[in-house]
Short mmCIF file of C-alpha atoms and ligand atoms in Angstrom, two decimals:
data_model
loop_
_atom_site.label_atom_id
_atom_site.label_comp_id
_atom_site.label_asym_id
_atom_site.label_seq_id
_atom_site.Cartn_x
_atom_site.Cartn_y
_atom_site.Cartn_z
CA UNK A 1 -3.30 19.43 14.39
CA UNK A 2 -5.12 16.19 13.75
CA UNK A 3 -2.86 14.72 11.05
CA UNK A 4 -3.06 10.96 10.92
CA UNK A 5 -1.02 8.53 8.89
CA UNK A 6 -2.63 5.22 8.07
CA UNK A 7 -0.34 2.60 6.60
CA UNK A 8 0.15 -1.10 6.06
CA UNK A 9 2.21 -2.78 8.78
CA UNK A 10 3.00 -5.93 6.75
CA UNK A 11 3.34 -6.50 2.98
CA UNK A 12 0.25 -4.53 1.96
CA UNK A 13 -3.36 -5.66 1.48
CA UNK A 14 -4.06 -5.43 5.22
CA UNK A 15 -7.50 -3.89 4.63
CA UNK A 16 -6.67 -0.18 4.78
CA UNK A 17 -9.88 0.74 2.99
CA UNK A 18 -11.91 -0.41 5.98
CA UNK A 19 -9.89 1.71 8.37
CA UNK A 20 -10.28 4.80 6.21
CA UNK A 21 -13.93 4.04 6.02
CA UNK A 22 -14.18 3.98 9.82
CA UNK A 23 -12.86 7.54 9.96
CA UNK A 24 -15.27 8.35 7.13
CA UNK A 25 -17.13 11.63 7.50
CA UNK A 26 -14.82 13.10 10.14
CA UNK A 27 -11.87 13.60 7.80
CA UNK A 28 -11.46 16.81 5.76
CA UNK A 29 -8.61 15.67 3.47
CA UNK A 30 -7.43 12.19 2.47
CA UNK A 31 -3.99 12.25 0.91
CA UNK A 32 -2.04 9.65 -1.01
CA UNK A 33 1.66 10.28 -0.58
CA UNK A 34 3.42 7.51 -2.54
CA UNK A 35 2.92 4.67 -4.97
CA UNK A 36 0.48 4.77 -7.84
CA UNK A 37 -2.04 2.43 -9.39
CA UNK A 38 -0.14 -0.56 -8.02
CA UNK A 39 -2.26 -0.14 -4.89
CA UNK A 40 -5.76 -1.46 -4.44
CA UNK A 41 -8.26 -0.50 -1.78
CA UNK A 42 -11.67 -2.04 -1.60
CA UNK A 43 -14.14 0.26 0.09
CA UNK A 44 -17.66 -0.86 0.86
CA UNK A 45 -20.23 1.94 1.13
CA UNK A 46 -23.76 0.74 1.82
CA UNK A 47 -24.34 -2.12 -0.60
CA UNK A 48 -21.83 -0.69 -3.08
CA UNK A 49 -18.28 -2.00 -3.38
CA UNK A 50 -15.60 0.25 -4.87
CA UNK A 51 -12.13 -0.86 -5.92
CA UNK A 52 -9.74 2.08 -5.98
CA UNK A 53 -6.18 1.89 -7.27
CA UNK A 54 -4.89 5.41 -7.60
CA UNK A 55 -7.49 7.66 -6.07
CA UNK A 56 -7.51 8.24 -2.30
CA UNK A 57 -10.47 6.57 -0.65
CA UNK A 58 -11.69 9.99 0.54
CA UNK A 59 -13.12 10.44 -2.96
CA UNK A 60 -16.17 8.50 -1.72
CA UNK A 61 -16.94 10.86 1.20
CA UNK A 62 -18.83 13.95 0.00
CA UNK A 63 -17.34 16.32 2.61
CA UNK A 64 -13.78 15.23 2.04
CA UNK A 65 -11.13 16.63 -0.31
CA UNK A 66 -9.06 13.85 -1.90
CA UNK A 67 -5.44 14.75 -2.64
CA UNK A 68 -2.79 13.07 -4.77
CA UNK A 69 0.49 14.31 -3.30
CA UNK A 70 3.82 15.03 -4.97
CA UNK A 71 5.21 11.63 -3.95
CA UNK A 72 2.66 9.71 -6.02
CA UNK A 73 3.23 8.53 -9.60
CA UNK A 74 0.20 9.09 -11.82
CA UNK A 75 -0.87 7.23 -14.93
CA UNK A 76 -3.35 9.71 -16.45
CA UNK A 77 -5.21 7.09 -18.49
CA UNK A 78 -5.81 5.04 -15.33
CA UNK A 79 -6.80 8.15 -13.42
CA UNK A 80 -9.40 9.06 -16.04
CA UNK A 81 -10.89 5.61 -16.23
CA UNK A 82 -11.14 5.49 -12.42
CA UNK A 83 -12.82 8.91 -12.41
CA UNK A 84 -15.18 7.89 -15.23
CA UNK A 85 -16.12 4.72 -13.35
CA UNK A 86 -17.00 6.72 -10.24
CA UNK A 87 -18.87 9.43 -12.16
CA UNK A 88 -20.96 6.73 -13.87
CA UNK A 89 -22.01 5.57 -10.42
CA UNK A 90 -22.94 9.11 -9.37
CA UNK A 91 -19.85 9.92 -7.28
CA UNK A 92 -18.80 13.57 -7.46
CA UNK A 93 -15.04 13.74 -8.08
CA UNK A 94 -14.71 17.47 -8.69
CA UNK A 95 -12.91 18.19 -5.40
CA UNK A 96 -9.87 16.10 -6.29
CA UNK A 97 -6.50 17.89 -6.06
CA UNK A 98 -3.33 16.66 -7.74
CA UNK A 99 0.14 17.98 -7.08
CA UNK A 100 1.80 19.54 -10.12
CA UNK A 101 5.01 17.94 -8.87
CA UNK A 102 3.67 14.38 -9.03
CA UNK A 103 5.44 12.35 -11.68
CA UNK A 104 3.64 10.85 -14.64
CA UNK A 105 3.81 7.15 -15.49
CA UNK A 106 4.47 7.35 -19.22
CA UNK A 107 3.75 4.52 -21.66
CA UNK A 108 7.49 3.83 -21.94
CA UNK A 109 7.75 3.38 -18.15
CA UNK A 110 5.13 0.63 -18.38
CA UNK A 111 7.02 -0.98 -21.27
CA UNK A 112 10.30 -0.90 -19.36
CA UNK A 113 8.64 -2.43 -16.25
CA UNK A 114 7.34 -5.40 -18.22
CA UNK A 115 10.47 -5.91 -20.31
CA UNK A 116 12.76 -5.73 -17.25
CA UNK A 117 10.71 -8.28 -15.34
CA UNK A 118 10.78 -10.65 -18.28
CA UNK A 119 14.52 -10.19 -18.57
CA UNK A 120 15.05 -10.92 -14.87
CA UNK A 121 13.47 -14.35 -15.38
CA UNK A 122 13.68 -16.37 -12.16
CA UNK A 123 14.96 -13.35 -10.26
CA UNK A 124 11.93 -11.21 -11.12
CA UNK A 125 10.39 -8.97 -8.43
CA UNK A 126 6.85 -9.89 -9.37
CA UNK A 127 5.88 -6.25 -9.91
CA UNK A 128 2.35 -5.22 -10.76
CA UNK A 129 3.60 -4.27 -14.24
CA UNK A 130 2.16 -0.77 -13.95
CA UNK A 131 5.41 1.12 -14.60
CA UNK A 132 5.87 2.14 -10.97
CA UNK A 133 9.58 1.28 -10.53
CA UNK A 134 10.77 2.76 -13.84
CA UNK A 135 8.84 6.00 -13.18
CA UNK A 136 10.47 6.41 -9.76
CA UNK A 137 13.82 5.52 -11.37
CA UNK A 138 13.34 8.37 -13.87
CA UNK A 139 12.44 10.68 -11.00
CA UNK A 140 15.65 9.84 -9.15
CA UNK A 141 17.67 10.01 -12.38
CA UNK A 142 16.17 13.47 -12.93
CA UNK A 143 14.64 12.56 -16.27
CA UNK A 144 11.07 12.21 -14.97
CA UNK A 145 8.02 13.95 -16.44
CA UNK A 146 5.87 15.84 -13.96
CA UNK A 147 2.23 16.85 -14.27
CA UNK A 148 3.24 20.52 -14.52
CA UNK A 149 5.36 19.73 -17.62
CA UNK A 150 2.16 19.11 -19.59
CA UNK A 151 1.59 22.85 -19.65
CA UNK A 152 4.79 23.75 -21.52
CA UNK A 153 5.06 21.85 -24.78
CA UNK A 154 8.64 22.85 -25.48
CA UNK A 155 9.89 21.74 -22.04
CA UNK A 156 7.84 18.58 -22.25
CA UNK A 157 9.38 17.67 -25.61
CA UNK A 158 12.91 18.27 -24.31
CA UNK A 159 12.24 16.16 -21.24
CA UNK A 160 10.74 13.28 -23.18
CA UNK A 161 13.76 13.40 -25.49
CA UNK A 162 16.11 13.23 -22.51
CA UNK A 163 14.16 10.37 -20.97
CA UNK A 164 14.04 8.35 -24.18
CA UNK A 165 17.60 8.89 -25.25
CA UNK A 166 19.14 6.15 -23.15
CA UNK A 167 16.00 4.06 -22.97
CA UNK A 168 15.74 3.62 -26.71
CA UNK A 169 19.34 2.42 -26.82
CA UNK A 170 18.48 -0.10 -24.15
CA UNK A 171 15.19 -1.17 -25.70
CA UNK A 172 16.62 -1.69 -29.19
CA UNK A 173 20.11 -3.00 -28.37
CA UNK A 174 19.59 -4.99 -25.18
CA UNK A 175 15.92 -5.91 -25.07
CA UNK A 176 15.45 -6.28 -28.81
CA UNK A 177 12.38 -4.05 -28.88
CA UNK A 178 11.30 -1.24 -31.18
CA UNK A 179 12.39 2.31 -30.29
CA UNK A 180 9.72 4.63 -28.87
CA UNK A 181 9.05 7.84 -30.79
CA UNK A 182 9.31 11.13 -28.93
CA UNK A 183 6.58 12.82 -30.96
CA UNK A 184 4.07 10.08 -30.27
CA UNK A 185 4.68 10.19 -26.52
CA UNK A 186 4.47 13.99 -26.41
CA UNK A 187 1.18 13.89 -28.32
CA UNK A 188 -0.32 11.35 -25.94
CA UNK A 189 0.81 13.26 -22.86
CA UNK A 190 -0.52 16.57 -24.20
CA UNK A 191 -3.89 14.95 -24.81
CA UNK A 192 -4.25 14.59 -21.02
CA UNK A 193 -3.43 18.21 -20.20
CA UNK A 194 -6.85 19.85 -20.46
CA UNK A 195 -8.74 17.26 -18.47
CA UNK A 196 -6.11 17.26 -15.72
CA UNK A 197 -5.89 21.03 -15.45
CA UNK A 198 -8.79 21.72 -13.03
CA UNK A 199 -7.35 19.26 -10.51
CA UNK A 200 -3.74 20.53 -10.52
CA UNK A 201 -2.87 22.49 -7.39
CA UNK A 202 -0.12 23.49 -4.97
CA UNK A 203 -1.09 20.67 -2.66
CA UNK A 204 1.73 21.37 -0.19
CA UNK A 205 0.32 24.82 0.47
CA UNK A 206 -3.26 23.57 0.61
CA UNK A 207 -2.43 20.84 3.14
CA UNK A 208 -0.31 23.02 5.41
CA UNK A 209 -2.97 25.69 5.45
CA UNK A 210 -5.58 23.06 6.26
CA UNK A 211 -3.49 21.84 9.19
CA UNK A 212 -3.09 25.40 10.46
CA UNK A 213 -6.88 25.66 10.43
CA UNK A 214 -7.15 22.46 12.49
CA UNK A 215 -8.70 20.45 9.69
CA UNK A 216 -8.40 16.67 9.92
CA UNK A 217 -5.93 15.35 7.37
CA UNK A 218 -5.48 11.65 6.77
CA UNK A 219 -2.41 10.39 4.93
CA UNK A 220 -3.18 7.08 3.31
CA UNK A 221 -0.22 4.81 2.56
CA UNK A 222 -0.26 2.37 -0.34
CA UNK A 223 1.42 -1.07 -0.12
CA UNK A 224 3.02 -1.74 3.28
CA UNK A 225 6.02 -1.36 5.57
CA UNK A 226 7.85 -4.48 4.34
CA UNK A 227 7.50 -3.26 0.73
CA UNK A 228 9.24 0.03 1.54
CA UNK A 229 12.24 0.73 -0.70
CA UNK A 230 14.40 1.56 2.36
CA UNK A 231 12.89 -0.51 5.15
CA UNK A 232 11.35 -3.44 3.33
CA UNK A 233 12.66 -6.76 2.08
CA UNK A 234 14.82 -5.17 -0.63
CA UNK A 235 15.00 -5.87 -3.56
CA UNK A 236 11.55 -7.46 -3.32
CA UNK A 237 9.88 -4.16 -2.60
CA UNK A 238 8.06 -1.34 -4.31
CA UNK A 239 9.99 1.77 -5.37
CA UNK A 240 8.63 4.27 -2.84
CA UNK A 241 8.34 4.84 0.92
CA UNK A 242 5.01 3.61 2.30
CA UNK A 243 6.44 4.03 5.84
CA UNK A 244 5.40 7.03 7.92
CA UNK A 245 8.31 9.24 6.83
CA UNK A 246 7.03 8.95 3.26
CA UNK A 247 3.97 10.98 4.26
CA UNK A 248 6.24 13.94 5.08
CA UNK A 249 8.25 13.88 1.86
CA UNK A 250 5.41 12.69 -0.34
CA UNK A 251 2.99 15.40 0.76
CA UNK A 252 5.27 18.19 1.97
CA UNK A 253 4.30 18.29 5.65
CA UNK A 254 6.81 18.37 8.47
CA UNK A 255 7.08 15.45 10.93
CA UNK A 256 6.06 17.76 13.80
CA UNK A 257 2.61 18.01 12.20
CA UNK A 258 1.84 14.29 12.40
CA UNK A 259 -0.18 13.45 15.49
CA UNK A 260 -0.93 9.77 15.04
CA UNK A 261 0.45 6.88 13.01
CA UNK A 262 -1.88 3.91 12.67
CA UNK A 263 -0.57 0.60 11.38
CA UNK A 264 -3.05 -1.71 9.69
CA UNK A 265 -2.26 -5.24 10.71
CA UNK A 266 -3.93 -8.37 9.41
CA UNK A 267 -4.57 -11.08 12.01
CA UNK A 268 -2.43 -13.35 9.78
CA UNK A 269 0.05 -12.49 7.00
CA UNK A 270 -0.11 -12.25 3.20
CA UNK A 271 2.26 -11.15 0.46
CA UNK A 272 2.05 -10.84 -3.33
CA UNK A 273 5.02 -11.13 -5.66
CA UNK A 274 8.43 -12.61 -4.92
CA UNK A 275 10.58 -12.35 -1.80
CA UNK A 276 11.12 -13.88 1.62
CA UNK A 277 8.12 -14.65 3.84
CA UNK A 278 9.08 -16.69 6.93
CA UNK A 279 5.58 -17.78 8.02
CA UNK A 280 4.34 -18.68 4.53
CA UNK A 281 2.18 -21.81 4.42
CA UNK A 282 2.17 -24.30 1.58
CA UNK A 283 -0.46 -26.58 3.10
CA UNK A 284 -4.22 -26.76 3.66
CA UNK A 285 -4.07 -24.03 6.29
CA UNK A 286 -2.59 -21.66 3.72
CA UNK A 287 -5.32 -22.60 1.24
CA UNK A 288 -7.97 -22.09 3.90
CA UNK A 289 -6.68 -18.62 4.83
CA UNK A 290 -6.67 -17.70 1.11
CA UNK A 291 -10.19 -19.01 0.58
CA UNK A 292 -11.81 -17.67 3.74
CA UNK A 293 -9.93 -14.37 3.62
CA UNK A 294 -10.60 -13.84 -0.10
CA UNK A 295 -6.88 -13.31 -0.58
CA UNK A 296 -6.72 -12.32 -4.19
CA UNK A 297 -5.14 -9.03 -5.36
CA UNK A 298 -7.53 -6.14 -6.10
CA UNK A 299 -5.11 -4.78 -8.70
CA UNK A 300 -3.59 -7.81 -10.37
CA UNK A 301 -6.04 -10.61 -9.55
CA UNK A 302 -3.09 -12.74 -8.38
CA UNK A 303 -3.57 -15.19 -5.50
CA UNK A 304 -1.84 -13.89 -2.38
CA UNK A 305 0.70 -16.00 -0.53
CA UNK A 306 -0.68 -16.69 2.97
CA UNK A 307 0.84 -17.47 6.36
CA UNK A 308 0.42 -17.11 10.12
CA UNK A 309 0.81 -13.88 12.05
CA UNK A 310 4.40 -12.74 12.41
CA UNK A 311 5.03 -10.68 15.55
CA UNK A 312 8.64 -9.96 14.58
CA UNK A 313 7.38 -8.04 11.57
CA UNK A 314 4.73 -6.24 13.59
CA UNK A 315 7.35 -5.09 16.14
CA UNK A 316 9.53 -3.89 13.29
CA UNK A 317 6.62 -1.93 11.80
CA UNK A 318 6.00 -0.29 15.18
CA UNK A 319 9.62 0.80 15.30
CA UNK A 320 10.24 2.11 11.77
CA UNK A 321 6.93 3.96 11.63
CA UNK A 322 6.70 5.13 15.25
CA UNK A 323 3.23 3.57 15.36
CA UNK A 324 0.85 4.93 17.97
CA UNK A 325 -1.92 2.38 17.26
CA UNK A 326 -2.81 -0.74 15.36
CA UNK A 327 -6.01 -1.53 13.50
CA UNK A 328 -6.22 -5.33 13.52
CA UNK A 329 -8.15 -6.58 10.49
CA UNK A 330 -9.79 -9.86 9.43
CA UNK A 331 -9.86 -11.46 12.86
CA UNK A 332 -13.02 -13.34 11.76
CA UNK A 333 -10.98 -15.24 9.14
CA UNK A 334 -9.26 -17.15 11.97
CA UNK A 335 -12.52 -18.46 13.41
CA UNK A 336 -12.60 -22.26 13.44
CA UNK A 337 -8.98 -23.20 14.07
CA UNK A 338 -8.45 -25.24 17.21
CA UNK A 339 -5.16 -23.53 17.84
CA UNK A 340 -3.51 -20.68 16.00
CA UNK A 341 0.25 -20.53 15.53
CA UNK A 342 1.84 -17.10 16.00
CA UNK A 343 5.45 -16.47 15.06
CA UNK A 344 7.16 -14.89 18.09
CA UNK A 345 10.79 -15.04 16.94
CA UNK A 346 12.96 -16.54 14.19
CA UNK A 347 15.52 -19.24 14.25
CA UNK A 348 18.44 -18.29 12.04
CA UNK A 349 21.25 -20.81 11.59
CA UNK A 350 20.41 -22.42 14.93
CA UNK A 351 20.05 -19.19 16.92
CA UNK A 352 16.88 -17.60 18.25
CA UNK A 353 16.47 -14.02 16.97
CA UNK A 354 13.82 -11.68 18.39
CA UNK A 355 14.10 -8.79 15.92
CA UNK A 356 14.01 -8.54 12.14
CA UNK A 357 17.54 -9.26 10.89
CA UNK A 358 18.98 -6.40 8.87
CA UNK A 359 20.90 -8.74 6.59
CA UNK A 360 19.05 -10.09 3.58
CA UNK A 361 20.90 -13.41 3.84
CA UNK A 362 19.78 -13.89 7.44
CA UNK A 363 16.19 -13.00 6.61
CA UNK A 364 16.16 -15.56 3.81
CA UNK A 365 17.31 -18.19 6.35
CA UNK A 366 14.79 -17.17 9.03
CA UNK A 367 12.54 -19.97 10.25
CA UNK A 368 9.52 -19.08 12.36
CA UNK A 369 9.45 -20.00 16.05
CA UNK A 370 5.77 -20.55 16.84
CA UNK A 371 3.69 -20.18 19.96
CA UNK A 372 0.28 -21.88 19.74
CA UNK A 373 -2.68 -19.85 20.97
CA UNK A 374 -6.06 -21.48 21.60
CA UNK A 375 -8.62 -20.79 18.86
CA UNK A 376 -12.38 -20.15 18.93
CA UNK A 377 -15.30 -21.46 16.93
CA UNK A 378 -18.02 -18.89 17.68
CA UNK A 379 -19.12 -16.46 14.94
CA UNK A 380 -17.55 -13.12 15.87
CA UNK A 381 -18.87 -11.01 13.00
CA UNK A 382 -21.68 -9.56 15.14
CA UNK A 383 -19.37 -8.49 17.99
CA UNK A 384 -19.74 -4.78 18.69
CA UNK A 385 -17.36 -4.44 21.61
CA UNK A 386 -14.23 -6.19 22.79
CA UNK A 387 -16.16 -7.96 25.54
CA UNK A 388 -18.50 -9.50 22.93
CA UNK A 389 -15.57 -11.55 21.62
CA UNK A 390 -15.08 -15.08 22.92
CA UNK A 391 -12.40 -15.31 25.61
CA UNK A 392 -9.88 -17.02 23.30
CA UNK A 393 -10.32 -14.34 20.61
CA UNK A 394 -9.80 -11.66 23.27
CA UNK A 395 -6.64 -13.42 24.43
CA UNK A 396 -5.40 -13.72 20.83
CA UNK A 397 -5.80 -9.94 20.38
CA UNK A 398 -4.16 -9.19 23.73
CA UNK A 399 -1.24 -11.48 22.91
CA UNK A 400 -0.73 -9.81 19.52
CA UNK A 401 -0.86 -6.39 21.13
CA UNK A 402 1.75 -7.33 23.70
CA UNK A 403 4.07 -8.81 21.08
CA UNK A 404 3.64 -5.99 18.59
CA UNK A 405 4.44 -3.01 20.79
CA UNK A 406 1.48 -0.67 20.22
CA UNK A 407 -2.15 -0.68 21.36
CA UNK A 408 -4.73 -2.32 19.11
CA UNK A 409 -7.34 0.41 18.88
CA UNK A 410 -9.76 -1.21 16.44
CA UNK A 411 -10.56 -4.72 15.25
CA UNK A 412 -12.14 -5.78 11.97
CA UNK A 413 -14.50 -8.73 12.44
CA UNK A 414 -16.09 -8.85 8.98
CA UNK A 415 -15.98 -7.15 5.58
CA UNK A 416 -18.97 -4.85 6.13
CA UNK A 417 -18.67 -1.23 7.14
CA UNK A 418 -20.15 -1.78 10.61
CA UNK A 419 -18.26 -4.98 11.33
CA UNK A 420 -15.60 -3.18 13.31
CA UNK A 421 -14.93 -3.02 17.04
CA UNK A 422 -13.65 0.40 18.04
CA UNK A 423 -11.61 0.32 21.24
CA UNK A 424 -9.93 3.76 21.25
CA UNK A 425 -11.11 6.51 18.94
CA UNK A 426 -8.58 7.59 16.30
CA UNK A 427 -9.64 11.23 16.51
P1 LIG B 1 5.54 -2.62 -8.01
O1 LIG B 1 5.05 -1.77 -6.90
O2 LIG B 1 4.54 -2.82 -9.11
O3 LIG B 1 6.89 -2.18 -8.53
O4 LIG B 1 5.80 -4.11 -7.40
C1 LIG B 1 6.82 -4.34 -6.46
C2 LIG B 1 6.36 -5.33 -5.39
O5 LIG B 1 5.37 -4.71 -4.58
C3 LIG B 1 5.72 -6.59 -5.94
O6 LIG B 1 6.03 -7.68 -5.07
C4 LIG B 1 4.23 -6.29 -5.85
O7 LIG B 1 3.43 -7.47 -5.78
C5 LIG B 1 4.19 -5.51 -4.57
N1 LIG B 1 3.04 -4.61 -4.48
C6 LIG B 1 2.85 -3.45 -5.12
N2 LIG B 1 1.69 -2.89 -4.75
C7 LIG B 1 1.12 -3.71 -3.85
C8 LIG B 1 -0.09 -3.64 -3.07
O8 LIG B 1 -0.88 -2.69 -3.12
N3 LIG B 1 -0.31 -4.70 -2.23
C9 LIG B 1 0.58 -5.71 -2.12
N4 LIG B 1 1.69 -5.82 -2.81
C10 LIG B 1 1.98 -4.81 -3.68
#
């Protein structure tokens, strides 16, 4: 049962697209299990660069069936424009499967996301403004709209009414906005029904049958461990579970089916949006990491906050996800520093702490305790095996592996498809 989960071990943007790409042709199904078009993968195929937000990266491999699982929230207009963009470039998207149980990001969810953030002012989360949180809130409040609802106009109308009832009160009386009309929303949603229809499937059944037939299924997490609604830096998180358990609930496969959980780990750390970030740099080093690493969001175009590698976070990711492997990305970005600081523990109110504190207050007070590892200046982008790396780069990787608690099975040494060192095969 080769079922692999591939997820971000930090705050997202670790370079998951590259890892999926490495598995490329050998995967039969690539499944998104949570999040929506707040994600952003860049996948480079040949000389073509594709930025995907909602679609699983498997959409680019001809032999692979891409699946949007029940745990994902889908904005149909974004889905269609992503499909159109790929079709225009000659990519066949006809194999895509979408769970009928996936929830729809409605126009009012997007409105509520933006209005709420504005209202929060200084305390804003820094969301992507795509309606993700409000859509998951509707799901949990049991007033969400699912893809399958598009095929029963009467039920759809009742559900939109129920969803808008309270929201319109809030929009008009608290946020001073115009009320949203039920009829208009229903009309827009119904306009998506026909085009979506061929993709809608019982994805839980499809995936479990595939696993019984020994097909290779890859579950692709969006965002990252520290943005998880349960295990991340709440409330500065996304509204779903990018951690490994999310693959089970968000795709309908049992935990006994998962054979490998791979954490994508950047050789330094980045974060977008608000929230604590102990190793964040506000100096020239931070600027250099941003510039050399191209640290700008694929989805929002926002500059990413940058800092040194944080081993406390990596250890935490190993634990909450049960990681079996790491894929270390962007090692080449660190080329040129004489010495590279690595955060090995925190100091919180004068005490050394080795593990991620569970209290938000403590985490906000955490100061990094650094160890300084010797850097390298040689170009490493042509390295094909671990032994091709300069000794100091090898030692940096070994030190990270030891601190992080799982083997580093692959290393990214450049943006290109072949600029990867494979140490242990993932399959
Ligand atoms: P939301 O997911 O739009 O609700 O945003 C919640 C938080 O998650 C914000 O800090 C976002 O910047 C962050 N976030 C959402 N998606 C991503 C991603 O793909 N990479 C990095 N950060 C993300």
